[in-house]
PDB file of C-alpha atoms in Angstrom:
ATOM      1  CA  MET A  15       0.000   0.000   0.000  1.00  0.00           C
ATOM      2  CA  THR A  16       1.233   3.495  -0.746  1.00  0.00           C
ATOM      3  CA  SER A  17      -0.755   5.388   1.888  1.00  0.00           C
ATOM      4  CA  LEU A  18      -2.768   4.640   5.000  1.00  0.00           C
ATOM      5  CA  VAL A  19      -4.582   7.046   7.311  1.00  0.00           C
ATOM      6  CA  LYS A  20      -7.264   6.889   9.956  1.00  0.00           C
ATOM      7  CA  ILE A  21     -10.231   8.971   8.827  1.00  0.00           C
ATOM      8  CA  GLY A  22     -12.931   8.316  11.400  1.00  0.00           C
ATOM      9  CA  GLU A  23     -14.250   6.340  14.317  1.00  0.00           C
ATOM     10  CA  GLY A  24     -17.401   4.999  15.885  1.00  0.00           C
ATOM     11  CA  VAL A  25     -18.326   3.490  19.215  1.00  0.00           C
ATOM     12  CA  TYR A  26     -17.667  -0.023  17.939  1.00  0.00           C
ATOM     13  CA  GLY A  27     -14.583   0.497  15.801  1.00  0.00           C
ATOM     14  CA  GLU A  28     -12.096   2.489  13.747  1.00  0.00           C
ATOM     15  CA  VAL A  29     -12.138   3.558  10.094  1.00  0.00           C
ATOM     16  CA  PHE A  30      -9.062   3.811   7.876  1.00  0.00           C
ATOM     17  CA  LYS A  31      -8.411   4.800   4.289  1.00  0.00           C
ATOM     18  CA  TYR A  32      -5.674   3.325   2.144  1.00  0.00           C
ATOM     19  CA  GLU A  33      -4.453   3.620  -1.410  1.00  0.00           C
ATOM     20  CA  ALA A  34      -2.907   0.583  -3.062  1.00  0.00           C
ATOM     21  CA  GLU A  35       0.011   0.720  -5.454  1.00  0.00           C
ATOM     22  CA  ASP A  36      -2.336   0.595  -8.447  1.00  0.00           C
ATOM     23  CA  GLY A  37      -4.138   3.720  -7.193  1.00  0.00           C
ATOM     24  CA  ASP A  38      -7.229   1.871  -5.970  1.00  0.00           C
ATOM     25  CA  VAL A  39      -8.621   3.483  -2.794  1.00  0.00           C
ATOM     26  CA  SER A  40     -10.456   1.538  -0.096  1.00  0.00           C
ATOM     27  CA  ILE A  41     -12.093   2.316   3.218  1.00  0.00           C
ATOM     28  CA  ILE A  42     -11.425  -0.184   6.011  1.00  0.00           C
ATOM     29  CA  LYS A  43     -13.729  -0.525   9.020  1.00  0.00           C
ATOM     30  CA  VAL A  44     -12.308  -2.621  11.895  1.00  0.00           C
ATOM     31  CA  VAL A  45     -14.786  -3.858  14.519  1.00  0.00           C
ATOM     32  CA  PRO A  46     -13.589  -5.924  17.525  1.00  0.00           C
ATOM     33  CA  MET A  47     -16.002  -8.703  18.460  1.00  0.00           C
ATOM     34  CA  GLU A  48     -16.516 -11.677  20.775  1.00  0.00           C
ATOM     35  CA  GLY A  49     -14.075 -10.426  23.415  1.00  0.00           C
ATOM     36  CA  ASP A  50     -14.753  -9.888  27.114  1.00  0.00           C
ATOM     37  CA  CYS A  51     -13.046  -6.492  27.471  1.00  0.00           C
ATOM     38  CA  ARG A  52     -15.127  -3.425  26.740  1.00  0.00           C
ATOM     39  CA  VAL A  53     -14.495  -1.236  23.680  1.00  0.00           C
ATOM     40  CA  ASN A  54     -14.976   2.486  24.283  1.00  0.00           C
ATOM     41  CA  ASP A  55     -16.934   1.611  27.414  1.00  0.00           C
ATOM     42  CA  GLU A  56     -19.312  -0.627  25.442  1.00  0.00           C
ATOM     43  CA  PRO A  57     -19.508  -4.434  25.413  1.00  0.00           C
ATOM     44  CA  GLN A  58     -18.070  -5.968  22.275  1.00  0.00           C
ATOM     45  CA  LYS A  59     -20.492  -7.144  19.636  1.00  0.00           C
ATOM     46  CA  ARG A  60     -21.083 -10.854  19.267  1.00  0.00           C
ATOM     47  CA  PHE A  61     -20.708 -12.650  15.970  1.00  0.00           C
ATOM     48  CA  HIS A  62     -24.459 -13.143  15.566  1.00  0.00           C
ATOM     49  CA  GLU A  63     -24.818  -9.354  15.758  1.00  0.00           C
ATOM     50  CA  MET A  64     -22.042  -8.755  13.256  1.00  0.00           C
ATOM     51  CA  LYS A  65     -23.528 -11.378  10.946  1.00  0.00           C
ATOM     52  CA  LYS A  66     -26.656  -9.249  10.632  1.00  0.00           C
ATOM     53  CA  GLU A  67     -24.675  -6.164   9.629  1.00  0.00           C
ATOM     54  CA  ILE A  68     -22.622  -8.219   7.169  1.00  0.00           C
ATOM     55  CA  LEU A  69     -25.750  -9.607   5.497  1.00  0.00           C
ATOM     56  CA  VAL A  70     -27.387  -6.184   5.188  1.00  0.00           C
ATOM     57  CA  THR A  71     -24.188  -4.551   3.932  1.00  0.00           C
ATOM     58  CA  LYS A  72     -23.523  -7.170   1.253  1.00  0.00           C
ATOM     59  CA  THR A  73     -27.171  -7.376   0.142  1.00  0.00           C
ATOM     60  CA  LEU A  74     -27.426  -3.611  -0.356  1.00  0.00           C
ATOM     61  CA  SER A  75     -24.084  -3.531  -2.142  1.00  0.00           C
ATOM     62  CA  GLU A  76     -25.433  -6.141  -4.557  1.00  0.00           C
ATOM     63  CA  LEU A  77     -28.640  -4.116  -4.989  1.00  0.00           C
ATOM     64  CA  GLY A  78     -26.449  -1.218  -6.109  1.00  0.00           C
ATOM     65  CA  TYR A  79     -27.814   2.267  -6.725  1.00  0.00           C
ATOM     66  CA  ASN A  80     -26.427   4.645  -4.083  1.00  0.00           C
ATOM     67  CA  PHE A  81     -25.417   2.121  -1.462  1.00  0.00           C
ATOM     68  CA  VAL A  82     -21.683   1.983  -0.875  1.00  0.00           C
ATOM     69  CA  THR A  83     -19.895  -0.830  -2.693  1.00  0.00           C
ATOM     70  CA  THR A  84     -18.624  -3.590  -0.410  1.00  0.00           C
ATOM     71  CA  LYS A  85     -15.404  -5.118  -1.743  1.00  0.00           C
ATOM     72  CA  ARG A  86     -15.074  -7.824   0.873  1.00  0.00           C
ATOM     73  CA  VAL A  87     -15.704  -8.712   4.507  1.00  0.00           C
ATOM     74  CA  VAL A  88     -13.347 -10.910   6.533  1.00  0.00           C
ATOM     75  CA  CYS A  89     -13.124 -12.134  10.106  1.00  0.00           C
ATOM     76  CA  THR A  90      -9.666 -12.234  11.631  1.00  0.00           C
ATOM     77  CA  GLN A  91      -7.879 -12.740  14.943  1.00  0.00           C
ATOM     78  CA  GLY A  92      -4.859 -11.306  16.758  1.00  0.00           C
ATOM     79  CA  LYS A  93      -3.466  -8.216  18.442  1.00  0.00           C
ATOM     80  CA  TYR A  94      -4.319  -4.867  16.908  1.00  0.00           C
ATOM     81  CA  PRO A  95      -1.771  -4.277  14.091  1.00  0.00           C
ATOM     82  CA  GLU A  96       1.038  -1.895  14.971  1.00  0.00           C
ATOM     83  CA  ILE A  97       0.660   0.030  11.718  1.00  0.00           C
ATOM     84  CA  LEU A  98      -2.975   0.765  12.529  1.00  0.00           C
ATOM     85  CA  LEU A  99      -2.039   1.851  16.061  1.00  0.00           C
ATOM     86  CA  ASN A 100       0.475   4.296  14.574  1.00  0.00           C
ATOM     87  CA  LYS A 101      -2.210   5.753  12.314  1.00  0.00           C
ATOM     88  CA  TRP A 102      -4.573   5.913  15.312  1.00  0.00           C
ATOM     89  CA  ASP A 103      -1.943   8.018  17.116  1.00  0.00           C
ATOM     90  CA  ASP A 104      -1.578  10.355  14.122  1.00  0.00           C
ATOM     91  CA  TYR A 105      -5.354  10.910  14.108  1.00  0.00           C
ATOM     92  CA  ALA A 106      -5.477  11.535  17.869  1.00  0.00           C
ATOM     93  CA  THR A 107      -2.654  14.052  17.571  1.00  0.00           C
ATOM     94  CA  HIS A 108      -4.442  16.220  14.996  1.00  0.00           C
ATOM     95  CA  LYS A 109      -8.054  15.604  16.012  1.00  0.00           C
ATOM     96  CA  VAL A 110      -9.917  14.873  19.213  1.00  0.00           C
ATOM     97  CA  SER A 111     -10.529  11.133  19.478  1.00  0.00           C
ATOM     98  CA  GLU A 112     -13.351   9.928  21.685  1.00  0.00           C
ATOM     99  CA  ASN A 113     -12.231   6.293  21.432  1.00  0.00           C
ATOM    100  CA  ASP A 114      -9.821   4.310  23.596  1.00  0.00           C
ATOM    101  CA  ARG A 115      -6.499   3.494  21.954  1.00  0.00           C
ATOM    102  CA  PRO A 116      -7.014  -0.121  20.767  1.00  0.00           C
ATOM    103  CA  ASP A 117      -3.696  -1.431  22.083  1.00  0.00           C
ATOM    104  CA  TYR A 118      -5.091  -3.628  24.852  1.00  0.00           C
ATOM    105  CA  PHE A 119      -6.357  -6.560  22.781  1.00  0.00           C
ATOM    106  CA  SER A 120      -4.761  -9.974  23.179  1.00  0.00           C
ATOM    107  CA  THR A 121      -3.780 -12.460  20.480  1.00  0.00           C
ATOM    108  CA  ASP A 122      -7.159 -14.162  21.022  1.00  0.00           C
ATOM    109  CA  GLN A 123      -9.136 -11.058  19.969  1.00  0.00           C
ATOM    110  CA  HIS A 124     -11.493 -11.464  16.989  1.00  0.00           C
ATOM    111  CA  TYR A 125     -12.454  -8.739  14.492  1.00  0.00           C
ATOM    112  CA  THR A 126     -14.808  -8.174  11.590  1.00  0.00           C
ATOM    113  CA  VAL A 127     -13.094  -6.133   8.874  1.00  0.00           C
ATOM    114  CA  PHE A 128     -15.124  -4.457   6.133  1.00  0.00           C
ATOM    115  CA  GLU A 129     -13.498  -3.171   2.939  1.00  0.00           C
ATOM    116  CA  PHE A 130     -15.542  -0.600   1.014  1.00  0.00           C
ATOM    117  CA  SER A 131     -15.022   1.553  -2.024  1.00  0.00           C
ATOM    118  CA  ASP A 132     -14.215   5.190  -1.287  1.00  0.00           C
ATOM    119  CA  GLY A 133     -17.642   6.795  -1.080  1.00  0.00           C
ATOM    120  CA  GLY A 134     -16.452  10.376  -0.712  1.00  0.00           C
ATOM    121  CA  GLU A 135     -16.820  13.036   1.967  1.00  0.00           C
ATOM    122  CA  PRO A 136     -19.558  13.063   4.635  1.00  0.00           C
ATOM    123  CA  LEU A 137     -22.481  15.407   3.981  1.00  0.00           C
ATOM    124  CA  GLU A 138     -21.658  17.015   7.319  1.00  0.00           C
ATOM    125  CA  SER A 139     -18.455  18.550   5.906  1.00  0.00           C
ATOM    126  CA  TYR A 140     -19.161  18.499   2.165  1.00  0.00           C
ATOM    127  CA  LYS A 141     -19.368  21.899   0.452  1.00  0.00           C
ATOM    128  CA  PHE A 142     -21.967  22.061  -2.293  1.00  0.00           C
ATOM    129  CA  GLY A 143     -21.053  23.918  -5.459  1.00  0.00           C
ATOM    130  CA  SER A 144     -24.655  24.763  -6.343  1.00  0.00           C
ATOM    131  CA  ALA A 145     -28.273  24.322  -5.328  1.00  0.00           C
ATOM    132  CA  ALA A 146     -28.504  21.648  -8.048  1.00  0.00           C
ATOM    133  CA  GLU A 147     -25.972  19.564  -6.119  1.00  0.00           C
ATOM    134  CA  GLY A 148     -27.972  19.902  -2.903  1.00  0.00           C
ATOM    135  CA  LEU A 149     -31.125  18.895  -4.749  1.00  0.00           C
ATOM    136  CA  SER A 150     -29.450  15.888  -6.360  1.00  0.00           C
ATOM    137  CA  CYS A 151     -28.144  14.754  -2.972  1.00  0.00           C
ATOM    138  CA  LEU A 152     -31.665  14.661  -1.576  1.00  0.00           C
ATOM    139  CA  LEU A 153     -33.138  13.047  -4.702  1.00  0.00           C
ATOM    140  CA  GLN A 154     -30.476  10.337  -4.875  1.00  0.00           C
ATOM    141  CA  THR A 155     -30.973   9.490  -1.205  1.00  0.00           C
ATOM    142  CA  GLY A 156     -34.771   9.396  -1.405  1.00  0.00           C
ATOM    143  CA  TRP A 157     -34.869   7.245  -4.533  1.00  0.00           C
ATOM    144  CA  THR A 158     -32.309   4.805  -3.129  1.00  0.00           C
ATOM    145  CA  LEU A 159     -34.350   4.363   0.043  1.00  0.00           C
ATOM    146  CA  ALA A 160     -37.477   3.810  -2.051  1.00  0.00           C
ATOM    147  CA  VAL A 161     -35.800   1.139  -4.181  1.00  0.00           C
ATOM    148  CA  ALA A 162     -34.579  -0.675  -1.055  1.00  0.00           C
ATOM    149  CA  GLU A 163     -38.009  -0.454   0.568  1.00  0.00           C
ATOM    150  CA  ASP A 164     -39.501  -2.042  -2.523  1.00  0.00           C
ATOM    151  CA  ALA A 165     -36.872  -4.771  -2.798  1.00  0.00           C
ATOM    152  CA  HIS A 166     -36.201  -5.641   0.849  1.00  0.00           C
ATOM    153  CA  GLN A 167     -38.573  -3.750   3.172  1.00  0.00           C
ATOM    154  CA  PHE A 168     -35.501  -1.767   4.161  1.00  0.00           C
ATOM    155  CA  GLU A 169     -35.175   0.851   6.893  1.00  0.00           C
ATOM    156  CA  HIS A 170     -31.834   2.509   7.537  1.00  0.00           C
ATOM    157  CA  ARG A 171     -32.748   3.754  11.022  1.00  0.00           C
ATOM    158  CA  ASP A 172     -29.572   5.814  11.470  1.00  0.00           C
ATOM    159  CA  LEU A 173     -29.253   8.048   8.407  1.00  0.00           C
ATOM    160  CA  HIS A 174     -27.600  11.062  10.004  1.00  0.00           C
ATOM    161  CA  TRP A 175     -25.431  13.266   7.839  1.00  0.00           C
ATOM    162  CA  SER A 176     -22.202  11.416   8.634  1.00  0.00           C
ATOM    163  CA  ASN A 177     -23.720   8.340   6.965  1.00  0.00           C
ATOM    164  CA  ILE A 178     -24.293  10.165   3.678  1.00  0.00           C
ATOM    165  CA  LEU A 179     -21.089  10.337   1.645  1.00  0.00           C
ATOM    166  CA  ILE A 180     -20.741  12.529  -1.441  1.00  0.00           C
ATOM    167  CA  SER A 181     -18.138  12.357  -4.175  1.00  0.00           C
ATOM    168  CA  SER A 182     -17.693  14.921  -6.937  1.00  0.00           C
ATOM    169  CA  GLN A 183     -17.873  13.475 -10.458  1.00  0.00           C
ATOM    170  CA  ASP A 184     -15.808  15.651 -12.790  1.00  0.00           C
ATOM    171  CA  ASN A 185     -16.466  13.351 -15.744  1.00  0.00           C
ATOM    172  CA  PRO A 186     -19.522  11.283 -14.806  1.00  0.00           C
ATOM    173  CA  PRO A 187     -20.279   8.316 -17.080  1.00  0.00           C
ATOM    174  CA  SER A 188     -23.831   9.663 -17.387  1.00  0.00           C
ATOM    175  CA  GLN A 189     -25.640  12.909 -16.614  1.00  0.00           C
ATOM    176  CA  GLU A 190     -28.482  10.891 -15.090  1.00  0.00           C
ATOM    177  CA  TYR A 191     -29.009   8.248 -12.427  1.00  0.00           C
ATOM    178  CA  GLN A 192     -31.742   5.741 -13.106  1.00  0.00           C
ATOM    179  CA  PHE A 193     -33.880   4.015 -10.502  1.00  0.00           C
ATOM    180  CA  ARG A 194     -36.365   1.179 -10.884  1.00  0.00           C
ATOM    181  CA  SER A 195     -39.124   0.926  -8.306  1.00  0.00           C
ATOM    182  CA  CYS A 196     -42.658  -0.454  -8.221  1.00  0.00           C
ATOM    183  CA  GLY A 197     -42.349  -1.695 -11.795  1.00  0.00           C
ATOM    184  CA  SER A 198     -41.358   1.663 -13.344  1.00  0.00           C
ATOM    185  CA  LYS A 199     -38.100   3.391 -14.241  1.00  0.00           C
ATOM    186  CA  TYR A 200     -37.212   6.933 -13.215  1.00  0.00           C
ATOM    187  CA  SER A 201     -34.210   9.186 -13.784  1.00  0.00           C
ATOM    188  CA  ILE A 202     -32.773  12.244 -12.064  1.00  0.00           C
ATOM    189  CA  SER A 203     -29.872  14.582 -12.785  1.00  0.00           C
ATOM    190  CA  THR A 204     -26.536  13.675 -11.238  1.00  0.00           C
ATOM    191  CA  ALA A 205     -25.497  17.352 -10.929  1.00  0.00           C
ATOM    192  CA  SER A 206     -21.993  15.824 -11.145  1.00  0.00           C
ATOM    193  CA  ILE A 207     -22.109  14.298  -7.664  1.00  0.00           C
ATOM    194  CA  LYS A 208     -22.694  10.774  -6.368  1.00  0.00           C
ATOM    195  CA  VAL A 209     -24.240   9.917  -3.016  1.00  0.00           C
ATOM    196  CA  ASN A 210     -23.164   6.792  -1.152  1.00  0.00           C
ATOM    197  CA  ILE A 211     -25.180   5.598   1.842  1.00  0.00           C
ATOM    198  CA  ILE A 212     -23.181   3.803   4.541  1.00  0.00           C
ATOM    199  CA  ASP A 213     -23.348   2.175   7.999  1.00  0.00           C
ATOM    200  CA  PHE A 214     -26.140  -0.357   8.390  1.00  0.00           C
ATOM    201  CA  THR A 215     -25.485  -1.245  12.022  1.00  0.00           C
ATOM    202  CA  LEU A 216     -29.038  -0.330  13.104  1.00  0.00           C
ATOM    203  CA  SER A 217     -30.790  -1.181   9.842  1.00  0.00           C
ATOM    204  CA  ARG A 218     -33.716  -3.491   9.243  1.00  0.00           C
ATOM    205  CA  MET A 219     -34.471  -5.513   6.093  1.00  0.00           C
ATOM    206  CA  LEU A 220     -36.118  -8.633   4.721  1.00  0.00           C
ATOM    207  CA  LYS A 221     -33.760 -11.198   3.178  1.00  0.00           C
ATOM    208  CA  GLY A 222     -35.834 -13.967   1.674  1.00  0.00           C
ATOM    209  CA  GLU A 223     -38.075 -14.993   4.571  1.00  0.00           C
ATOM    210  CA  ASP A 224     -35.641 -13.800   7.232  1.00  0.00           C
ATOM    211  CA  VAL A 225     -36.075 -10.480   9.025  1.00  0.00           C
ATOM    212  CA  ILE A 226     -32.705  -8.929   9.829  1.00  0.00           C
ATOM    213  CA  PHE A 227     -32.826  -6.184  12.441  1.00  0.00           C
ATOM    214  CA  CYS A 228     -31.136  -4.656  15.447  1.00  0.00           C
ATOM    215  CA  ASP A 229     -33.281  -4.617  18.580  1.00  0.00           C
ATOM    216  CA  LEU A 230     -32.901  -0.998  19.616  1.00  0.00           C
ATOM    217  CA  SER A 231     -35.078  -1.561  22.694  1.00  0.00           C
ATOM    218  CA  GLU A 232     -31.943  -3.031  24.297  1.00  0.00           C
ATOM    219  CA  ASP A 233     -30.172   0.339  24.160  1.00  0.00           C
ATOM    220  CA  GLU A 234     -32.199   2.971  25.996  1.00  0.00           C
ATOM    221  CA  THR A 235     -29.297   5.433  25.872  1.00  0.00           C
ATOM    222  CA  LEU A 236     -29.918   5.826  22.131  1.00  0.00           C
ATOM    223  CA  PHE A 237     -33.136   7.694  22.928  1.00  0.00           C
ATOM    224  CA  GLN A 238     -31.753   9.925  25.664  1.00  0.00           C
ATOM    225  CA  GLY A 239     -29.558  12.286  23.632  1.00  0.00           C
ATOM    226  CA  TYR A 240     -30.248  15.994  23.174  1.00  0.00           C
ATOM    227  CA  GLY A 241     -28.738  18.912  21.330  1.00  0.00           C
ATOM    228  CA  ASP A 242     -29.296  17.811  17.737  1.00  0.00           C
ATOM    229  CA  TYR A 243     -32.285  16.934  15.560  1.00  0.00           C
ATOM    230  CA  GLN A 244     -30.710  13.488  15.098  1.00  0.00           C
ATOM    231  CA  PHE A 245     -31.644  12.509  18.652  1.00  0.00           C
ATOM    232  CA  ASP A 246     -35.230  13.613  18.111  1.00  0.00           C
ATOM    233  CA  VAL A 247     -35.453  11.238  15.157  1.00  0.00           C
ATOM    234  CA  TYR A 248     -34.482   8.279  17.339  1.00  0.00           C
ATOM    235  CA  ARG A 249     -37.362   9.126  19.662  1.00  0.00           C
ATOM    236  CA  GLN A 250     -39.724   9.583  16.703  1.00  0.00           C
ATOM    237  CA  MET A 251     -38.768   6.120  15.501  1.00  0.00           C
ATOM    238  CA  LYS A 252     -39.348   4.621  18.938  1.00  0.00           C
ATOM    239  CA  ALA A 253     -42.836   6.126  19.051  1.00  0.00           C
ATOM    240  CA  ALA A 254     -43.679   4.982  15.506  1.00  0.00           C
ATOM    241  CA  THR A 255     -42.483   1.418  16.088  1.00  0.00           C
ATOM    242  CA  GLY A 256     -43.874   1.056  19.578  1.00  0.00           C
ATOM    243  CA  ASN A 257     -40.343  -0.122  20.398  1.00  0.00           C
ATOM    244  CA  ASN A 258     -40.969  -3.231  18.271  1.00  0.00           C
ATOM    245  CA  TRP A 259     -37.987  -3.124  15.921  1.00  0.00           C
ATOM    246  CA  ARG A 260     -38.637  -6.406  14.111  1.00  0.00           C
ATOM    247  CA  MET A 261     -41.635  -5.094  12.190  1.00  0.00           C
ATOM    248  CA  PHE A 262     -41.437  -3.011   9.014  1.00  0.00           C
ATOM    249  CA  HIS A 263     -42.094   0.674   9.702  1.00  0.00           C
ATOM    250  CA  SER A 264     -41.223   2.465   6.471  1.00  0.00           C
ATOM    251  CA  VAL A 265     -42.108   5.853   7.926  1.00  0.00           C
ATOM    252  CA  THR A 266     -38.719   5.887   9.664  1.00  0.00           C
ATOM    253  CA  ASN A 267     -37.090   6.487   6.269  1.00  0.00           C
ATOM    254  CA  VAL A 268     -39.283   9.566   5.866  1.00  0.00           C
ATOM    255  CA  TYR A 269     -38.167  10.848   9.263  1.00  0.00           C
ATOM    256  CA  TRP A 270     -34.550  10.676   8.131  1.00  0.00           C
ATOM    257  CA  MET A 271     -35.317  12.344   4.799  1.00  0.00           C
ATOM    258  CA  LYS A 272     -36.877  15.268   6.648  1.00  0.00           C
ATOM    259  CA  TYR A 273     -33.833  15.406   8.921  1.00  0.00           C
ATOM    260  CA  LEU A 274     -31.488  15.525   5.903  1.00  0.00           C
ATOM    261  CA  ALA A 275     -33.540  18.222   4.175  1.00  0.00           C
ATOM    262  CA  ASP A 276     -33.511  20.257   7.379  1.00  0.00           C
ATOM    263  CA  LYS A 277     -29.727  19.898   7.695  1.00  0.00           C
ATOM    264  CA  ILE A 278     -29.154  20.955   4.086  1.00  0.00           C
ATOM    265  CA  LEU A 279     -31.525  23.897   4.472  1.00  0.00           C
ATOM    266  CA  LYS A 280     -30.099  25.222   7.728  1.00  0.00           C
ATOM    267  CA  THR A 281     -26.375  24.494   7.453  1.00  0.00           C
ATOM    268  CA  LYS A 282     -25.374  24.543   3.769  1.00  0.00           C
ATOM    269  CA  THR A 283     -24.589  27.341   1.330  1.00  0.00           C
ATOM    270  CA  PHE A 284     -24.892  27.167  -2.450  1.00  0.00           C
ATOM    271  CA  PRO A 285     -22.486  29.487  -4.274  1.00  0.00           C
ATOM    272  CA  GLY A 286     -23.440  28.415  -7.830  1.00  0.00           C
ATOM    273  CA  LYS A 287     -23.552  30.619 -10.886  1.00  0.00           C
ATOM    274  CA  ARG A 288     -26.285  33.199 -11.346  1.00  0.00           C
ATOM    275  CA  GLY A 289     -29.046  31.804 -13.522  1.00  0.00           C
ATOM    276  CA  SER A 290     -28.383  28.143 -12.660  1.00  0.00           C
ATOM    277  CA  LYS A 291     -31.417  25.989 -11.870  1.00  0.00           C
ATOM    278  CA  PRO A 292     -32.848  25.641  -9.406  1.00  0.00           C
ATOM    279  CA  SER A 293     -31.950  29.025  -7.984  1.00  0.00           C
ATOM    280  CA  VAL A 294     -30.852  29.151  -4.358  1.00  0.00           C
ATOM    281  CA  THR A 295     -34.046  30.962  -3.381  1.00  0.00           C
ATOM    282  CA  THR A 296     -36.248  28.435  -5.140  1.00  0.00           C
ATOM    283  CA  PHE A 297     -34.370  25.483  -3.686  1.00  0.00           C
ATOM    284  CA  LYS A 298     -34.611  26.771  -0.124  1.00  0.00           C
ATOM    285  CA  LYS A 299     -38.359  27.320  -0.532  1.00  0.00           C
ATOM    286  CA  ASP A 300     -38.635  23.813  -1.964  1.00  0.00           C
ATOM    287  CA  LEU A 301     -36.813  22.393   1.054  1.00  0.00           C
ATOM    288  CA  MET A 302     -39.015  24.250   3.546  1.00  0.00           C
ATOM    289  CA  ASN A 303     -42.151  23.057   1.803  1.00  0.00           C
ATOM    290  CA  PHE A 304     -40.827  19.521   1.570  1.00  0.00           C
ATOM    291  CA  CYS A 305     -40.168  19.446   5.317  1.00  0.00           C
ATOM    292  CA  ASP A 306     -43.720  20.643   5.950  1.00  0.00           C
ATOM    293  CA  ARG A 307     -45.144  17.864   3.754  1.00  0.00           C
ATOM    294  CA  CYS A 308     -43.116  14.980   5.181  1.00  0.00           C
ATOM    295  CA  SER A 309     -45.726  14.277   7.851  1.00  0.00           C
ATOM    296  CA  ASP A 310     -48.094  13.295   5.002  1.00  0.00           C
ATOM    297  CA  TYR A 311     -45.994  10.289   3.979  1.00  0.00           C
ATOM    298  CA  TYR A 312     -45.687   6.782   5.407  1.00  0.00           C
ATOM    299  CA  SER A 313     -42.817   5.540   3.233  1.00  0.00           C
ATOM    300  CA  ALA A 314     -39.982   6.627   0.972  1.00  0.00           C
ATOM    301  CA  ILE A 315     -41.841   5.009  -1.922  1.00  0.00           C
ATOM    302  CA  GLN A 316     -44.931   7.161  -1.386  1.00  0.00           C
ATOM    303  CA  MET A 317     -42.715  10.213  -0.920  1.00  0.00           C
ATOM    304  CA  VAL A 318     -40.737   9.881  -4.185  1.00  0.00           C
ATOM    305  CA  LEU A 319     -43.832   9.014  -6.230  1.00  0.00           C
ATOM    306  CA  THR A 320     -46.070  11.810  -4.971  1.00  0.00           C
ATOM    307  CA  ASP A 321     -44.106  14.655  -3.392  1.00  0.00           C
ATOM    308  CA  PRO A 322     -43.750  17.686  -5.707  1.00  0.00           C
ATOM    309  CA  LEU A 323     -40.028  18.006  -5.008  1.00  0.00           C
ATOM    310  CA  PHE A 324     -39.474  14.534  -6.454  1.00  0.00           C
ATOM    311  CA  THR A 325     -42.098  14.554  -9.199  1.00  0.00           C
ATOM    312  CA  GLU A 326     -40.855  17.886 -10.577  1.00  0.00           C
ATOM    313  CA  TYR A 327     -37.223  16.824 -10.808  1.00  0.00           C
ATOM    314  CA  SER A 328     -37.657  13.121 -11.643  1.00  0.00           C
ATOM    315  CA  THR A 329     -38.525  11.764 -15.071  1.00  0.00           C
ATOM    316  CA  GLN A 330     -40.627   8.615 -15.432  1.00  0.00           C
ATOM    317  CA  HIS A 331     -39.797   6.344 -18.372  1.00  0.00           C
ATOM    318  CA  GLN A 332     -41.922   3.702 -20.018  1.00  0.00           C
ATOM    319  CA  SER A 333     -40.704   0.263 -18.997  1.00  0.00           C
ATOM    320  CA  PRO A 334     -39.622  -1.968 -21.890  1.00  0.00           C
TER     321      PRO A 334
END
């Protein structure tokens, strides 16, 4: 490998980025599991829990659209690699790390290691070049959720703006993204960006006859946070599901779409050229109106097929 750097972290693990000698870039997520020692003050996940995330991750990668591409998933054993500890130290030196340095694992420690394609920069820090980019981000996300609802009764259940990655496409292979849902084909403008949805730790889906889900009722702390709209969404989901996380409650995807629209509206600027469409003023009005209408919808499918923001900027094609 020619370069390796830690780029992020979560409660259950660390995230690294590396570039191979051929220029291929991958994102590596390392999650300790099955051990008795706590990780960042949390019990380690068991393999049956990791198996659920692996199944969801690989199934959505195979579905395609705007879900991040999974290159491979492996389970391994041993002490935490020294090279990764060095990169952990570099990250902690330049940024504030909330995680414990993972140097205390024994040779018996097990890990699940995910390798993903490089999905881009989190929406939280991404700088839009125009209102068209902001619009395309929302459209790509909504349509991808709708396709997954249709195919697998999918709910993300944790779609905060760090789990939306955006990459700029200087020379996109197409000016449109196409989506197939409910027997019809639709297209939207790329606006020269690509959204990649990541992190399915809390997600729910149907795989064949098996329901794959994370029982969030076992983690009451998830619903006790304050200070950001994200924490309100967790409580909205709990109310909508009745704390029964096995069942399909597609409205949770709508909650997260409203959250994302609100974040884009209140935190992002759009410096684009004068005369570009939609104008910044029009787009902000569209976002405000969209947020007001979200309470009318029970699923991402209903939202993309009926909401004016989606119907105006999506083109339906006759199926062959």
